[in-house]
Tab-separated table of C-alpha atoms and ligand atoms in Angstrom:
chain	number	residue	atom	x	y	z
A	963	MET	CA	8.494	-6.848	2.042
A	964	PRO	CA	6.264	-4.305	3.812
A	965	GLN	CA	6.993	-3.644	7.465
A	966	TYR	CA	4.937	-1.636	9.925
A	967	GLN	CA	6.009	0.082	13.135
A	968	ILE	CA	3.237	0.343	15.705
A	969	ASP	CA	3.639	2.186	19.002
A	970	PHE	CA	1.367	2.021	22.027
A	971	SER	CA	-1.721	4.088	21.129
A	972	PRO	CA	-4.157	3.896	24.023
A	973	ARG	CA	-6.768	6.286	22.648
A	974	LEU	CA	-8.313	6.449	19.177
A	975	SER	CA	-10.805	9.137	18.248
A	976	GLY	CA	-12.100	10.828	15.140
A	977	GLU	CA	-13.745	9.668	11.970
A	978	VAL	CA	-12.647	7.570	9.038
A	979	HIS	CA	-14.296	6.584	5.767
A	980	VAL	CA	-14.965	2.893	5.125
A	981	SER	CA	-13.775	1.646	1.721
A	982	THR	CA	-15.838	-0.381	-0.721
A	983	ALA	CA	-15.867	-4.096	0.004
A	984	LYS	CA	-13.066	-6.236	-1.494
A	985	ASN	CA	-15.313	-9.304	-1.374
A	986	ALA	CA	-18.049	-7.484	-3.287
A	987	VAL	CA	-15.776	-5.829	-5.869
A	988	LEU	CA	-13.992	-9.056	-6.864
A	989	PRO	CA	-17.096	-11.034	-7.983
A	990	ILE	CA	-18.592	-7.898	-9.559
A	991	LEU	CA	-15.444	-7.413	-11.651
A	992	ALA	CA	-15.614	-11.073	-12.706
A	993	ALA	CA	-19.273	-10.537	-13.678
A	994	ALA	CA	-18.129	-7.831	-16.129
A	995	LEU	CA	-17.075	-10.737	-18.396
A	996	LEU	CA	-20.759	-11.583	-18.873
A	997	THR	CA	-21.435	-8.728	-21.302
A	998	GLN	CA	-19.875	-7.234	-24.444
A	999	GLU	CA	-20.928	-3.778	-23.295
A	1000	GLU	CA	-19.035	-1.407	-21.022
A	1001	ILE	CA	-19.147	-1.866	-17.262
A	1002	ILE	CA	-18.131	0.984	-14.945
A	1003	ILE	CA	-17.489	0.317	-11.267
A	1004	HIS	CA	-16.961	3.277	-8.933
A	1005	GLN	CA	-15.073	3.608	-5.641
A	1006	VAL	CA	-12.933	0.567	-6.405
A	1007	PRO	CA	-10.495	0.161	-3.487
A	1008	LYS	CA	-6.751	0.215	-4.168
A	1009	LEU	CA	-5.921	-3.377	-3.207
A	1010	THR	CA	-3.505	-5.866	-4.728
A	1011	ASP	CA	-6.313	-8.411	-4.985
A	1012	VAL	CA	-8.194	-5.933	-7.202
A	1013	THR	CA	-5.093	-5.301	-9.304
A	1014	HIS	CA	-4.706	-9.053	-9.770
A	1015	MET	CA	-8.354	-9.420	-10.781
A	1016	LEU	CA	-8.004	-6.634	-13.373
A	1017	ASP	CA	-4.930	-8.408	-14.774
A	1018	ILE	CA	-6.939	-11.630	-14.980
A	1019	LEU	CA	-9.769	-9.845	-16.849
A	1020	ARG	CA	-7.192	-8.543	-19.330
A	1021	ALA	CA	-5.803	-12.084	-19.692
A	1022	CYS	CA	-9.358	-13.164	-20.576
A	1023	GLY	CA	-9.369	-10.615	-23.418
A	1024	ALA	CA	-11.217	-7.730	-21.741
A	1025	GLU	CA	-10.229	-4.074	-22.157
A	1026	VAL	CA	-9.675	-2.603	-18.695
A	1027	SER	CA	-8.987	1.019	-17.818
A	1028	GLN	CA	-8.900	2.962	-14.548
A	1029	GLU	CA	-9.731	6.607	-13.900
A	1030	GLU	CA	-9.093	7.594	-10.278
A	1031	ASP	CA	-11.236	5.169	-8.260
A	1032	SER	CA	-13.411	4.049	-11.194
A	1033	VAL	CA	-12.736	1.001	-13.374
A	1034	ARG	CA	-14.063	0.481	-16.904
A	1035	VAL	CA	-14.262	-3.063	-18.336
A	1036	ARG	CA	-15.363	-4.044	-21.817
A	1037	ALA	CA	-15.232	-7.760	-22.664
A	1038	VAL	CA	-16.176	-7.817	-26.347
A	1039	SER	CA	-14.767	-11.309	-26.793
A	1040	VAL	CA	-13.414	-13.516	-24.023
A	1041	THR	CA	-11.333	-16.657	-23.792
A	1042	SER	CA	-9.918	-18.718	-20.975
A	1043	PRO	CA	-6.600	-17.102	-19.914
A	1044	LYS	CA	-3.528	-18.864	-21.210
A	1045	GLU	CA	-1.325	-17.463	-18.454
A	1046	ASN	CA	-2.116	-19.666	-15.473
A	1047	ALA	CA	0.469	-18.238	-13.137
A	1048	LEU	CA	-1.860	-15.275	-12.659
A	1049	LEU	CA	-4.660	-17.572	-11.567
A	1050	ARG	CA	-2.508	-19.028	-8.860
A	1051	THR	CA	-1.885	-15.650	-7.284
A	1052	MET	CA	-5.338	-15.317	-5.863
A	1053	ARG	CA	-8.093	-17.593	-4.671
A	1054	ALA	CA	-10.796	-15.336	-6.033
A	1055	SER	CA	-9.541	-16.011	-9.594
A	1056	VAL	CA	-11.874	-19.014	-9.511
A	1057	LEU	CA	-14.702	-16.472	-9.946
A	1058	ILE	CA	-14.023	-16.202	-13.696
A	1059	LEU	CA	-15.166	-19.811	-14.054
A	1060	GLY	CA	-18.909	-19.130	-14.146
A	1061	PRO	CA	-18.765	-16.083	-16.445
A	1062	LEU	CA	-16.342	-17.700	-18.943
A	1063	LEU	CA	-18.391	-20.883	-19.104
A	1064	ALA	CA	-21.557	-18.894	-19.748
A	1065	ARG	CA	-19.905	-16.626	-22.336
A	1066	CYS	CA	-17.686	-18.999	-24.320
A	1067	GLY	CA	-18.513	-22.508	-23.130
A	1068	GLU	CA	-15.090	-23.291	-21.747
A	1069	CYS	CA	-12.712	-22.392	-18.957
A	1070	LEU	CA	-9.302	-23.837	-18.237
A	1071	LEU	CA	-8.162	-23.138	-14.695
A	1072	SER	CA	-5.118	-24.124	-12.719
A	1073	MET	CA	-6.560	-25.539	-9.524
A	1074	PRO	CA	-6.422	-22.495	-7.242
A	1075	GLY	CA	-3.774	-23.097	-4.632
A	1076	GLY	CA	-4.808	-23.499	-1.060
A	1077	CYS	CA	-3.651	-20.751	1.218
A	1078	ALA	CA	-2.502	-20.323	4.772
A	1079	ILE	CA	-6.005	-20.649	6.206
A	1080	GLY	CA	-7.039	-23.825	4.449
A	1081	GLN	CA	-7.169	-26.145	1.440
A	1082	ARG	CA	-9.784	-23.980	-0.262
A	1083	PRO	CA	-11.202	-26.715	-2.562
A	1084	ILE	CA	-13.608	-25.855	-5.396
A	1085	ASP	CA	-15.582	-29.112	-5.485
A	1086	LEU	CA	-18.871	-27.313	-4.748
A	1087	HIS	CA	-18.286	-24.932	-7.670
A	1088	LEU	CA	-17.596	-27.832	-10.041
A	1089	LYS	CA	-20.454	-30.044	-8.802
A	1090	GLY	CA	-22.913	-27.180	-9.209
A	1091	LEU	CA	-21.734	-26.431	-12.756
A	1092	GLN	CA	-22.049	-30.128	-13.626
A	1093	LYS	CA	-25.698	-29.885	-12.545
A	1094	LEU	CA	-26.034	-27.241	-15.270
A	1095	GLY	CA	-24.544	-29.621	-17.831
A	1096	ALA	CA	-20.853	-28.729	-17.658
A	1097	ARG	CA	-18.155	-31.356	-18.259
A	1098	VAL	CA	-15.275	-31.267	-15.775
A	1099	GLU	CA	-11.896	-32.815	-16.611
A	1100	GLN	CA	-9.063	-32.577	-14.134
A	1101	GLU	CA	-5.497	-33.346	-15.074
A	1102	GLY	CA	-2.642	-32.606	-12.752
A	1103	GLY	CA	-3.168	-29.162	-11.366
A	1104	THR	CA	-5.455	-28.088	-14.217
A	1105	VAL	CA	-9.202	-28.323	-14.475
A	1106	GLN	CA	-11.081	-27.897	-17.766
A	1107	VAL	CA	-14.757	-27.034	-17.513
A	1108	SER	CA	-16.730	-26.973	-20.768
A	1109	GLY	CA	-20.158	-27.454	-22.307
A	1110	CYS	CA	-23.338	-25.704	-23.325
A	1111	LEU	CA	-25.196	-25.083	-20.068
A	1112	ARG	CA	-28.897	-25.327	-19.358
A	1113	GLY	CA	-30.898	-24.395	-16.245
A	1114	GLY	CA	-31.016	-26.902	-13.396
A	1115	ASN	CA	-31.531	-27.471	-9.674
A	1116	ILE	CA	-28.505	-27.278	-7.385
A	1117	TYR	CA	-28.180	-28.066	-3.699
A	1118	LEU	CA	-24.971	-26.803	-2.068
A	1119	ASP	CA	-23.701	-29.167	0.646
A	1120	PHE	CA	-22.210	-26.071	2.269
A	1121	PRO	CA	-23.328	-22.457	1.677
A	1122	SER	CA	-20.071	-21.590	-0.081
A	1123	VAL	CA	-19.779	-17.875	-0.927
A	1124	GLY	CA	-17.628	-18.387	-4.018
A	1125	ALA	CA	-19.606	-21.343	-5.312
A	1126	THR	CA	-22.870	-19.395	-4.921
A	1127	GLU	CA	-21.356	-16.456	-6.815
A	1128	ASN	CA	-19.971	-18.615	-9.630
A	1129	LEU	CA	-23.262	-20.465	-10.082
A	1130	ILE	CA	-25.353	-17.286	-10.114
A	1131	MET	CA	-23.069	-15.755	-12.750
A	1132	ALA	CA	-23.141	-18.905	-14.914
A	1133	ALA	CA	-26.944	-19.241	-14.606
A	1134	ALA	CA	-27.585	-15.581	-15.460
A	1135	LEU	CA	-26.694	-16.279	-19.127
A	1136	THR	CA	-27.892	-19.887	-19.251
A	1137	ARG	CA	-31.131	-20.834	-20.989
A	1138	GLY	CA	-33.795	-21.995	-18.522
A	1139	VAL	CA	-34.377	-21.567	-14.796
A	1140	THR	CA	-31.722	-22.418	-12.211
A	1141	ARG	CA	-32.500	-22.904	-8.542
A	1142	ILE	CA	-29.750	-22.883	-5.924
A	1143	GLU	CA	-30.684	-24.294	-2.524
A	1144	ASN	CA	-28.597	-23.780	0.612
A	1145	ALA	CA	-27.018	-20.779	-1.103
A	1146	ALA	CA	-24.734	-18.401	0.808
A	1147	LYS	CA	-26.524	-15.292	2.149
A	1148	GLU	CA	-23.604	-12.896	2.596
A	1149	PRO	CA	-24.257	-9.206	1.745
A	1150	GLU	CA	-21.677	-9.537	-1.034
A	1151	ILE	CA	-23.939	-12.099	-2.731
A	1152	THR	CA	-26.871	-9.696	-2.561
A	1153	ASP	CA	-24.660	-6.944	-3.956
A	1154	LEU	CA	-23.525	-9.136	-6.864
A	1155	CYS	CA	-27.173	-9.977	-7.633
A	1156	ARG	CA	-28.110	-6.298	-7.508
A	1157	PHE	CA	-25.315	-5.541	-9.977
A	1158	LEU	CA	-26.354	-8.405	-12.277
A	1159	THR	CA	-29.948	-7.165	-12.161
A	1160	CYS	CA	-28.680	-3.741	-13.300
A	1161	MET	CA	-27.184	-5.640	-16.257
A	1162	GLY	CA	-30.592	-7.172	-17.056
A	1163	ALA	CA	-30.330	-10.468	-15.165
A	1164	ARG	CA	-33.470	-12.031	-13.703
A	1165	ILE	CA	-32.745	-13.140	-10.123
A	1166	ALA	CA	-35.046	-13.762	-7.157
A	1167	GLY	CA	-34.164	-14.638	-3.563
A	1168	ALA	CA	-30.768	-12.929	-3.326
A	1169	GLY	CA	-29.651	-12.909	0.327
A	1170	THR	CA	-31.741	-15.976	1.130
A	1171	ALA	CA	-30.829	-19.671	1.049
A	1172	ASN	CA	-32.959	-20.202	-2.062
A	1173	ILE	CA	-32.010	-18.254	-5.167
A	1174	MET	CA	-33.765	-18.555	-8.534
A	1175	ILE	CA	-32.159	-17.316	-11.744
A	1176	GLU	CA	-33.971	-17.177	-15.088
A	1177	GLY	CA	-31.273	-17.082	-17.772
A	1178	VAL	CA	-31.414	-14.346	-20.432
A	1179	GLU	CA	-29.999	-14.187	-23.970
A	1180	CYS	CA	-27.565	-11.414	-23.175
A	1181	LEU	CA	-26.684	-8.919	-20.477
A	1182	HIS	CA	-26.062	-5.198	-21.075
A	1183	GLY	CA	-23.594	-2.717	-19.629
A	1184	ALA	CA	-24.065	-1.040	-16.262
A	1185	GLU	CA	-22.528	1.502	-13.891
A	1186	TYR	CA	-22.339	0.533	-10.214
A	1187	THR	CA	-20.936	1.356	-6.785
A	1188	PRO	CA	-20.542	-1.739	-4.542
A	1189	ILE	CA	-21.318	-1.885	-0.819
A	1190	PRO	CA	-18.938	-0.752	1.939
A	1191	ASP	CA	-16.537	-3.278	3.440
A	1192	ARG	CA	-18.118	-4.796	6.568
A	1193	ILE	CA	-14.851	-6.535	7.462
A	1194	GLU	CA	-12.755	-3.374	7.220
A	1195	ALA	CA	-15.422	-1.582	9.290
A	1196	GLY	CA	-15.399	-4.464	11.783
A	1197	THR	CA	-11.618	-4.347	12.010
A	1198	LEU	CA	-11.726	-0.602	12.758
A	1199	ALA	CA	-14.508	-1.222	15.291
A	1200	CYS	CA	-12.219	-3.698	17.064
A	1201	ALA	CA	-9.479	-1.057	17.103
A	1202	ALA	CA	-11.934	1.301	18.842
A	1203	ALA	CA	-12.934	-1.455	21.282
A	1204	LEU	CA	-9.296	-1.924	22.258
A	1205	THR	CA	-8.460	1.737	22.794
A	1206	GLU	CA	-11.515	3.144	24.574
A	1207	GLY	CA	-12.083	4.934	21.276
A	1208	SER	CA	-14.667	7.489	20.256
A	1209	VAL	CA	-14.834	6.762	16.551
A	1210	LEU	CA	-17.169	7.356	13.612
A	1211	LEU	CA	-16.914	4.815	10.788
A	1212	GLU	CA	-18.362	6.842	7.955
A	1213	GLY	CA	-20.364	4.842	5.434
A	1214	ALA	CA	-20.412	1.639	7.524
A	1215	ARG	CA	-23.529	-0.493	6.967
A	1216	THR	CA	-24.509	-1.575	10.494
A	1217	ASP	CA	-27.144	-3.923	9.028
A	1218	HIS	CA	-24.234	-5.961	7.586
A	1219	MET	CA	-22.431	-6.043	10.944
A	1220	ARG	CA	-25.092	-7.226	13.419
A	1221	ALA	CA	-23.220	-10.307	14.696
A	1222	LEU	CA	-20.033	-8.368	15.480
A	1223	LEU	CA	-21.897	-5.403	16.967
A	1224	PHE	CA	-23.805	-7.724	19.289
A	1225	LYS	CA	-20.489	-9.133	20.531
A	1226	LEU	CA	-18.948	-5.703	21.075
A	1227	THR	CA	-22.094	-4.398	22.793
A	1228	GLU	CA	-22.245	-7.454	25.066
A	1229	SER	CA	-18.624	-6.785	25.940
A	1230	GLY	CA	-19.362	-3.199	27.021
A	1231	MET	CA	-18.959	-1.053	23.892
A	1232	ILE	CA	-21.513	1.584	22.914
A	1233	CYS	CA	-22.321	1.033	19.244
A	1234	GLN	CA	-24.709	3.545	17.679
A	1235	GLU	CA	-25.946	3.741	14.126
A	1236	ASP	CA	-26.366	7.276	12.813
A	1237	ALA	CA	-27.064	8.902	9.470
A	1238	ARG	CA	-23.344	8.962	8.596
A	1239	GLY	CA	-22.499	5.418	9.597
A	1240	LEU	CA	-21.477	3.767	12.876
A	1241	ARG	CA	-20.363	5.521	16.067
A	1242	LEU	CA	-18.395	3.548	18.649
A	1243	ARG	CA	-17.545	4.623	22.158
A	1244	GLY	CA	-16.071	3.021	25.246
A	1245	LYS	CA	-14.052	-0.148	25.589
A	1246	ALA	CA	-14.722	-3.872	25.452
A	1247	ARG	CA	-14.434	-5.168	29.029
A	1248	HIS	CA	-16.310	-8.467	29.369
A	1249	PRO	CA	-15.120	-11.783	27.911
A	1250	MET	CA	-17.040	-13.162	24.952
A	1251	GLU	CA	-17.937	-16.316	23.093
A	1252	ALA	CA	-17.720	-16.385	19.310
A	1253	ARG	CA	-18.521	-19.227	16.923
A	1254	THR	CA	-17.790	-18.427	13.281
A	1255	LEU	CA	-20.664	-19.286	10.947
A	1256	SER	CA	-21.949	-18.434	7.500
A	1257	TYR	CA	-23.817	-15.128	7.290
A	1258	PRO	CA	-25.720	-13.861	9.247
A	1259	GLY	CA	-23.631	-15.715	11.844
A	1260	PHE	CA	-20.393	-14.303	13.232
A	1261	PRO	CA	-18.003	-13.868	10.251
A	1262	THR	CA	-14.824	-15.947	10.116
A	1263	ASP	CA	-12.980	-12.928	8.696
A	1264	MET	CA	-13.592	-11.134	12.016
A	1265	GLN	CA	-12.305	-13.980	14.205
A	1266	ALA	CA	-8.681	-12.792	14.353
A	1267	PRO	CA	-9.401	-9.073	14.978
A	1268	LEU	CA	-11.973	-9.903	17.673
A	1269	MET	CA	-9.528	-12.281	19.343
A	1270	VAL	CA	-7.239	-9.323	19.998
A	1271	VAL	CA	-10.140	-7.562	21.730
A	1272	ALA	CA	-10.736	-10.696	23.812
A	1273	THR	CA	-7.151	-10.629	25.090
A	1274	GLN	CA	-7.933	-7.309	26.823
A	1275	THR	CA	-11.261	-8.267	28.427
A	1276	HIS	CA	-11.399	-9.491	32.046
A	1277	GLY	CA	-11.983	-13.225	31.983
A	1278	LEU	CA	-11.959	-16.268	29.736
A	1279	SER	CA	-13.249	-15.938	26.162
A	1280	VAL	CA	-14.040	-18.974	24.015
A	1281	PHE	CA	-13.829	-18.955	20.207
A	1282	LEU	CA	-14.832	-21.751	17.823
A	1283	GLU	CA	-13.697	-21.505	14.179
A	1284	THR	CA	-16.062	-23.620	12.073
A	1285	ILE	CA	-15.427	-22.293	8.547
A	1286	PHE	CA	-11.702	-22.746	7.815
A	1287	GLU	CA	-9.510	-25.541	9.096
A	1288	ASN	CA	-6.402	-23.498	9.774
A	1289	ARG	CA	-7.386	-20.018	10.814
A	1290	TYR	CA	-5.555	-19.679	14.148
A	1291	MET	CA	-2.079	-18.868	12.839
A	1292	HIS	CA	-2.262	-15.403	14.381
A	1293	VAL	CA	-2.322	-17.086	17.832
A	1294	VAL	CA	1.402	-17.940	17.837
A	1295	GLU	CA	2.222	-14.327	16.961
A	1296	LEU	CA	-0.191	-12.903	19.551
A	1297	LYS	CA	1.493	-15.091	22.186
A	1298	ARG	CA	4.825	-13.491	21.265
A	1299	LEU	CA	3.221	-10.244	22.467
A	1300	GLY	CA	2.254	-11.924	25.725
A	1301	ALA	CA	-1.322	-12.961	24.998
A	1302	GLN	CA	-2.569	-15.997	26.943
A	1303	ILE	CA	-4.314	-18.159	24.369
A	1304	ARG	CA	-4.686	-21.914	24.100
A	1305	VAL	CA	-5.854	-23.652	20.935
A	1306	GLU	CA	-7.452	-27.088	21.076
A	1307	GLY	CA	-8.436	-28.081	17.526
A	1308	GLN	CA	-10.987	-25.532	16.312
A	1309	LEU	CA	-11.442	-24.156	19.839
A	1310	ALA	CA	-9.424	-21.219	21.188
A	1311	LEU	CA	-9.445	-20.232	24.879
A	1312	ILE	CA	-8.337	-16.635	25.474
A	1313	GLN	CA	-7.470	-15.677	29.052
A	1314	GLY	CA	-7.871	-11.907	28.989
A	1315	GLY	CA	-6.781	-9.069	31.225
A	1316	ARG	CA	-3.037	-9.317	30.712
A	1317	ALA	CA	-1.116	-6.393	29.148
A	1318	LEU	CA	0.701	-7.108	25.900
A	1319	ASN	CA	4.304	-6.070	25.282
A	1320	GLY	CA	5.722	-4.933	21.962
A	1321	ALA	CA	7.725	-7.458	19.939
A	1322	HIS	CA	8.527	-8.389	16.354
A	1323	VAL	CA	5.657	-10.342	14.758
A	1324	THR	CA	4.979	-11.722	11.284
A	1325	ALA	CA	1.744	-11.754	9.282
A	1326	THR	CA	0.634	-15.186	8.032
A	1327	ASP	CA	-2.592	-14.211	6.235
A	1328	LEU	CA	-4.758	-11.188	5.530
A	1329	ARG	CA	-6.890	-11.023	8.667
A	1330	ALA	CA	-4.011	-12.144	10.891
A	1331	ALA	CA	-2.000	-9.170	9.590
A	1332	ALA	CA	-4.794	-6.782	10.579
A	1333	ALA	CA	-5.171	-8.438	13.979
A	1334	LEU	CA	-1.448	-8.077	14.718
A	1335	MET	CA	-1.575	-4.398	13.772
A	1336	LEU	CA	-4.429	-3.918	16.225
A	1337	ALA	CA	-2.495	-5.785	18.910
A	1338	GLY	CA	0.422	-3.406	18.406
A	1339	LEU	CA	-1.852	-0.490	19.285
A	1340	ILE	CA	-2.332	-1.746	22.840
A	1341	ALA	CA	1.032	-3.472	23.362
A	1342	GLN	CA	3.379	-1.550	25.643
A	1343	GLY	CA	6.288	-0.094	23.708
A	1344	ARG	CA	6.904	-0.738	20.024
A	1345	THR	CA	5.713	-3.610	17.833
A	1346	THR	CA	7.138	-4.273	14.394
A	1347	LEU	CA	4.949	-6.203	12.004
A	1348	SER	CA	6.577	-7.909	9.018
A	1349	ASP	CA	4.242	-8.774	6.186
A	1350	PRO	CA	6.368	-10.823	3.762
A	1351	GLY	CA	3.310	-11.944	1.797
A	1352	GLY	CA	2.039	-8.387	1.391
A	1353	HIS	CA	-1.190	-9.653	2.930
A	1354	LEU	CA	-2.386	-6.366	4.403
A	1355	MET	CA	-2.340	-4.544	1.057
A	1356	ARG	CA	-4.297	-7.407	-0.502
A	1357	GLY	CA	-7.415	-6.655	1.518
A	1358	TYR	CA	-7.186	-3.328	3.347
A	1359	GLU	CA	-6.971	0.051	1.622
A	1360	GLY	CA	-4.376	1.842	3.756
A	1361	LEU	CA	-5.347	0.411	7.128
A	1362	GLU	CA	-2.279	2.041	8.689
A	1363	ASP	CA	-3.339	5.443	7.325
A	1364	LYS	CA	-6.870	5.029	8.633
A	1365	LEU	CA	-5.629	4.098	12.094
A	1366	LYS	CA	-3.189	7.029	11.995
A	1367	ALA	CA	-6.084	9.353	11.122
A	1368	LEU	CA	-7.689	8.186	14.375
A	1369	GLY	CA	-4.560	9.046	16.351
A	1370	ALA	CA	-2.669	5.770	16.249
A	1371	GLU	CA	1.138	5.745	16.188
A	1372	VAL	CA	1.550	3.447	13.184
A	1373	LYS	CA	3.573	3.741	10.012
A	1374	LYS	CA	4.888	1.707	7.138
A	1375	VAL	CA	8.676	1.548	7.191
A	1376	PRO	CA	11.100	0.475	4.485
A	1377	SER	CA	11.771	-3.199	5.139
A	1378	SER	CA	15.187	-3.840	6.685
B	2880	EPZ	C1	-15.141	-16.009	0.665
B	2880	EPZ	O1	-14.187	-17.016	0.388
B	2880	EPZ	C2	-14.322	-14.780	1.069
B	2880	EPZ	N1	-13.452	-14.396	-0.040
B	2880	EPZ	C3	-13.468	-15.125	2.296
B	2880	EPZ	O2	-12.765	-13.947	2.665
B	2880	EPZ	C4	-14.407	-15.525	3.430
B	2880	EPZ	O3	-13.647	-15.871	4.558
B	2880	EPZ	C5	-15.257	-16.723	2.980
B	2880	EPZ	O4	-15.973	-16.374	1.775
B	2880	EPZ	C6	-16.259	-17.147	4.041
B	2880	EPZ	O5	-17.093	-16.081	4.353
B	2880	EPZ	C7	-13.977	-13.693	-1.069
B	2880	EPZ	O6	-15.166	-13.402	-1.109
B	2880	EPZ	C8	-13.036	-13.300	-2.179
B	2880	EPZ	P1	-16.330	-20.342	0.904
B	2880	EPZ	P2	-14.662	-18.389	-0.330
B	2880	EPZ	O7	-16.391	-20.934	-0.452
B	2880	EPZ	O8	-15.722	-18.100	-1.320
B	2880	EPZ	C9	-15.155	-24.804	1.943
B	2880	EPZ	C10	-10.925	-12.689	3.313
B	2880	EPZ	O9	-10.217	-12.703	4.328
B	2880	EPZ	N2	-15.399	-25.055	0.507
B	2880	EPZ	O10	-17.587	-19.852	1.553
B	2880	EPZ	O11	-13.461	-19.113	-0.766
B	2880	EPZ	C11	-13.882	-24.008	2.141
B	2880	EPZ	O12	-12.756	-24.855	2.146
B	2880	EPZ	C12	-11.330	-13.982	2.658
B	2880	EPZ	O13	-11.386	-11.651	2.751
B	2880	EPZ	C13	-15.402	-26.357	0.041
B	2880	EPZ	O14	-15.194	-27.293	0.807
B	2880	EPZ	O15	-15.303	-19.142	0.937
B	2880	EPZ	C14	-14.106	-23.348	3.468
B	2880	EPZ	O16	-13.770	-24.267	4.488
B	2880	EPZ	C15	-10.741	-15.202	3.350
B	2880	EPZ	N3	-15.620	-26.585	-1.278
B	2880	EPZ	C16	-15.611	-23.083	3.474
B	2880	EPZ	O17	-16.170	-23.953	2.469
B	2880	EPZ	C17	-15.842	-25.560	-2.162
B	2880	EPZ	O18	-16.057	-25.837	-3.364
B	2880	EPZ	C18	-15.975	-21.637	3.154
B	2880	EPZ	O19	-15.559	-21.377	1.848
B	2880	EPZ	C19	-15.840	-24.240	-1.667
B	2880	EPZ	C20	-15.620	-24.011	-0.333
C-alpha cells in the first residue's frame, strides 16, 4: 500500500514536463484492436491503468510489446477476453466493446464495477450500439453484445466521453454512415479521432457535438503520439497556485485548459502561455465559483485539486459537481487537515483563509489522492497520505517526483 510523506513546502519553482494524457492513451490503445496491422504509440505514460489496458489487449489476443516509452500492438485476430476479472479492475476496460464488436461481431463483458465516485453505468454505450444493430443480452453481472453492425443515427442523452469513444470506434469499421449527436467534445475525443484518421478512418466533426463517421472496410497500422495530460497539468497548476509558485509546465496545451486557467487567473494567478508550454506565477487569493460540466466547461477531474486551492483563498468559494454523484469524498479528508468545507448534496461551500495542519489522510479515488498531496504541501508540519487503492499511480506518472523537482518536500515511503 503506497504511502507518501509530505512536508510543508511553501514555495514551488522550476520546470516540469507534462506526461501524455491517460484519458487519451486508454481509448487509443483500445482502438489498436481495430486493425490487423502494427500500431506504435509513443510517450506512453507509466501508469497502472495503462498496464491494465495492455493486459486486456493481450487477453483479447493482441501481441503487445514495450520499448522504453513506446508500445507496439498487433491484433491479427481478436476475441472477447475470457478472463473477466481483468475487466473489473478498470472502468476504461469498457472501451474494448466498440472495437471488438466491429472486428469480430461479439463482446462479452462483465458489467464494469462502479467506483468510489459513482455508479458508472454503461447504458448510453449499449443504447448507441443497439442503434447500430447490436443485440444486447444482460445476465447477472455479464453483458453480451453481438451482431453485424450497420451505420445509423445516434443521439446521446448525455455527452458521455466513453460512450462517444466506443461508438466512434465501432462505427469506424461499420458499413454505412453513422451520425452521433450530442457527442462529447473533450480533447481526448479529438485525439482519438485524429489517431483513427491516421489509421484510415473517415471522421468529420471531431471535437464538436455532431460527429459523422463513414465506415471503411479495414483500417491500417499507424504510429502516434497522444496529447499531453490536461488534468496532470491542471493539478500541477493548482500546486503552483497554492505555493506562490513560479513554474513552467513544459508541453502543457493551454488551449485544453481554458476553463481552469480562467478560474486561476480570476483568483489572482498569472498564467502565461509560451512556446514551451504554460508559465504560472503568483498565488490564488480570491474565492471562486466552479460548476463542473462537460468540455469545454470546468472539468470534473479538476474539482478536487481546485478545492484545495479554494481553501487558501480569502472568502467563501462555491463548487457544484454536476457530472458524478459521489465526487466529494476528499472533503472528509481535507477537513482532517483543518479545511472548512460544507457539502450540501452536489454543492460544496469552502470557507477559505484558514491554515491547514498536517495529519494522516487516506486517498479514496484518483483525483482525491492528488488533491490530498497538494494539501500536504501547504499544511503546517507533516502530512502522511495513505493510498491503499494505489489510486495515484493509476493516473499520475510520478506526481511526487514532479512536485519534488519543483522543490516540494514529498516522498514515497514504504508503507508501515
Ligand atoms: C471519462 O470517464 C474519464 N475517464 C473520467 O476521468 C472523466 O471524469 C469523465 O470522462 C468525465 O469527463 C476516461 O477517459 C478513462 P462519462 P467516462 O461517460 O467516460 C454518466 C479520471 O479521473 N454515464 O462522460 O466514464 C456517468 O455515470 C476519470 O481520469 C451514464 O449515465 O465518463 C457520469 O455520471 C474519472 N451512462 C457521467 O455520465 C453511460 O452509459 C459522465 O460519464 C455513461 C456515462
